[in-house]
Amino acid sequence: MVQDRRFHLGWFLSFNTPYWNDVYSGNNGAEWMDGSFHIDMLQSLERAGFDLMMLEDSTKVPNTYQGSTKWDLAYGNFAPKHDPIPLLGILAAATKHIGVVGTMSTSFYPPYILARLMSTLDHLTHGRVGWNMVTSSGDLAAKNYGMDKLIEHDLRYEMADEYVRLVRELWHSWEPDALLMDRETGQYVDPDKVHTIDFEGRWFKSRGPLTTLPSPQGMPVFGQAGGSNAGRDFAAKYSEFILCASQGVEAMKEYRDDIRARMKFFGRDPDTCKVLFITEPIIGRTAEEAQVKKKVRYTLDEYQLHCSLSWLSAHTEIDFSTLDLDAPLPELSTNAHQTSLKSLYHMGDTVREIAETWWHHYINEDFVGTPEQVADAMEAAMDEIGGDGFLIETTVLTRSYIADITDALVPELQRRGLTRTSYTHELFRDNLMEF
Ligand SMILES: Cc1cc2nc3c(=O)[nH]c(=O)nc-3n(C[C@H](O)[C@H](O)[C@H](O)COP(=O)(O)O)c2cc1C
């Protein structure tokens, strides 16, 4: 039997302004708000056989850096940002096959609202919706929901575990054949096939049933991103794909092997969760052209340095303006992104170096070059790691960058039989599990 060597492709981004102040920006800064940029982009991704577009979310306007919102707003890091969930509906209406994934937090959404929204969206997308299960990080967003601070890190995951068990029960509160639509008897739904769930956990309670009909996929496809011990256990129990921020083949392989071992421990088949590695390939007509593009990405002016520091501050909720830029990063702790904070110590010897590296930390030196060179490197990485694919992310999102990937890199991957050229199945989950 010929081995299927294909791997999956996805794109990770926000519902905010694409790069708006560049020679390739077009009129992006003024036009993203109604979703038209994202629709255009999703159609390009579908043409290139991507499995999914995944929209992150966070609901804060950070004021950690220098105690003000100045830098974050100036660069549009966390805000302005629109709610990605309604966007999923119009994205799906403009495409036919690709999966659309939205982020919703178990710390903020009442479970019933989330379950009902996702079920409705699974209908609207004809079975192409996914849920990025986050517990949120940091206290600022929590304050928008009436909390003084966010729940402690590991407890958030314990609560998320109960939350997921609850929403799964809600998604099963209707049996798959509950819809009768029997013209003879006039009976629309079989009431014996719709059940309360009467869920009473430590933190959440819900009676059920959902008001929605069983959806094409039954449940959204589950995604997750946490890298801590608790985060990895949570992913291993429930996720069907994972966003992995690890960089370098060795760390990527360690992450995937670890998740697969944890899945076996929880009684799951490891092939039912795809680990997707975040990366920002840099493509040029020639190796030299790609190096020039990389150099541009690596060069920060004073303004960008502040933006990078404000981004780090928002992420960790530690004010980086109070740190000596030319000294090593001191020992710090956070209730926010623990894995991100830990990874910073490897990004440079001084705070300044860390801020510079952060600016482009998804660029892997091996994935800089001509389409052939980058395809070679991706192929080799996948052979070494064992699977399952890549998630493209860039902070300098333009149509020109999207075309570098969809019209230059992907055709080369397709010629080698490494990524899909068409979609076999109707449902997002079935395509994701195909290889
Ligand atoms: C690549 C990546 C993407 C993430 N996307 C989101 C997001 O969109 N919204 C959010 O609230 N948290 C997001 N997170 C945060 C995680 O869901 C998680 O809460 C955080 O990483 C802390 O968990 P950990 O300590 O297990 O890593 C993301 C994390 C990573 C690494």
Coordinates of N, CA and C and ligand atoms in Angstrom, one line a residue, residues 12 54-59 103 105 108 132-137 153 156-157 224-232 243-245 278 315 335-340 362 391 393, ligand 1:
F12 N -3.6 30.8 11.2 CA -4.0 31.3 12.5 C -3.9 32.8 12.5
M54 N -8.2 29.5 11.5 CA -8.5 29.6 12.9 C -8.4 31.0 13.4
L55 N -9.4 31.5 14.0 CA -9.4 32.9 14.5 C -9.2 32.9 16.0
E56 N -8.2 33.5 16.5 CA -7.9 33.6 17.9 C -8.9 34.7 18.5
D57 N -8.9 34.8 19.8 CA -9.7 35.9 20.4 C -9.2 36.2 21.8
S58 N -9.2 37.5 22.1 CA -9.0 37.9 23.5 C -9.8 39.2 23.6
T59 N -10.4 39.4 24.8 CA -11.3 40.5 25.0 C -10.7 41.5 26.0
T103 N -12.6 31.1 18.5 CA -12.1 30.9 19.9 C -13.2 31.4 20.9
S105 N -14.0 31.3 25.2 CA -13.3 31.0 26.5 C -14.3 30.3 27.5
F108 N -15.5 32.6 30.4 CA -16.4 33.7 30.2 C -17.8 33.3 29.6
N132 N -11.9 26.6 19.2 CA -10.7 26.7 19.9 C -11.0 26.9 21.4
M133 N -10.8 25.8 22.2 CA -11.2 25.9 23.6 C -10.1 26.6 24.4
V134 N -10.3 27.8 24.8 CA -9.3 28.5 25.7 C -9.9 28.7 27.0
T135 N -9.0 28.9 28.0 CA -9.5 29.2 29.4 C -9.2 30.7 29.6
S136 N -8.6 31.4 28.6 CA -8.2 32.8 28.7 C -7.0 32.9 29.6
S137 N -6.4 34.1 29.5 CA -5.2 34.2 30.3 C -5.1 35.7 30.8
H153 N -4.5 29.5 37.3 CA -4.2 28.7 36.1 C -4.6 27.3 36.1
R156 N -8.4 26.8 36.3 CA -9.1 27.1 35.1 C -9.2 25.8 34.2
Y157 N -8.2 25.1 34.2 CA -8.2 23.8 33.4 C -9.1 22.8 34.0
Q224 N -7.2 23.3 20.6 CA -6.7 23.8 21.9 C -5.2 24.2 21.7
A225 N -4.7 25.1 22.6 CA -3.4 25.6 22.4 C -2.5 25.6 23.7
G226 N -3.0 25.3 24.8 CA -2.1 25.4 26.0 C -1.0 24.4 26.1
G227 N 0.2 24.9 26.5 CA 1.4 24.1 26.5 C 1.8 23.6 27.9
S228 N 1.2 24.1 28.9 CA 1.6 23.7 30.3 C 1.2 22.2 30.5
N229 N 1.6 21.7 31.7 CA 1.2 20.3 32.0 C -0.3 20.2 32.0
A230 N -1.0 21.1 32.7 CA -2.5 21.0 32.7 C -3.1 21.2 31.3
G231 N -2.5 22.1 30.6 CA -3.0 22.4 29.2 C -2.8 21.2 28.3
R232 N -1.7 20.5 28.4 CA -1.4 19.3 27.6 C -2.4 18.2 27.9
L243 N -2.8 23.7 18.4 CA -1.9 24.7 17.9 C -0.6 24.6 18.7
C244 N 0.5 24.3 18.1 CA 1.7 24.1 18.9 C 2.7 25.2 18.6
A245 N 3.1 25.9 19.6 CA 4.0 27.1 19.4 C 5.4 26.7 19.5
I278 N 3.0 26.1 14.5 CA 2.8 27.4 14.0 C 4.2 27.9 13.4
H315 N 0.8 40.0 27.0 CA 0.7 38.5 27.0 C 0.9 38.0 28.4
N335 N 0.1 34.6 36.0 CA -1.2 33.8 36.0 C -1.7 33.7 34.6
A336 N -1.0 34.4 33.7 CA -1.4 34.5 32.3 C -0.8 33.3 31.5
H337 N -0.1 33.7 30.4 CA 0.5 32.7 29.5 C 1.8 32.1 30.1
Q338 N 1.7 31.0 30.8 CA 2.9 30.5 31.5 C 3.9 29.9 30.5
T339 N 3.3 29.2 29.5 CA 4.2 28.6 28.5 C 5.0 29.7 27.7
S340 N 4.2 30.7 27.3 CA 4.9 31.8 26.6 C 6.0 32.4 27.4
Y362 N 8.1 33.2 15.0 CA 7.6 32.0 14.3 C 8.3 31.8 12.9
L391 N 0.5 25.4 10.8 CA -0.4 26.5 10.9 C 0.4 27.8 10.6
E393 N 1.2 31.6 10.5 CA 0.9 32.8 11.2 C 1.9 33.9 10.9
Ligands
LIG1 C1 -0.5 29.5 19.9 C2 -1.4 29.9 20.9 C3 -2.7 30.4 20.6 C4 -3.5 30.8 21.6 N1 -4.7 31.4 21.3 C5 -5.5 31.9 22.3 C6 -6.6 32.7 22.0 O1 -7.0 32.9 20.9 N2 -7.4 33.2 23.1 C7 -7.0 33.0 24.4 O2 -7.7 33.4 25.3 N3 -5.9 32.2 24.6 C8 -5.2 31.7 23.7 N4 -4.0 31.0 24.0 C9 -3.8 30.8 25.4 C10 -4.0 29.3 25.7 O3 -5.3 28.9 25.4 C11 -3.8 29.1 27.2 O4 -4.8 29.8 28.0 C12 -2.5 29.8 27.6 O5 -1.5 29.3 26.7 C13 -2.1 29.4 29.0 O6 -2.1 28.0 29.1 P1 -0.8 27.2 29.2 O7 -0.1 27.7 30.4 O8 -1.2 25.8 29.3 O9 0.1 27.4 28.0 C14 -3.2 30.6 23.0 C15 -1.9 30.0 23.3 C16 -1.1 29.7 22.3 C17 0.2 29.0 22.7

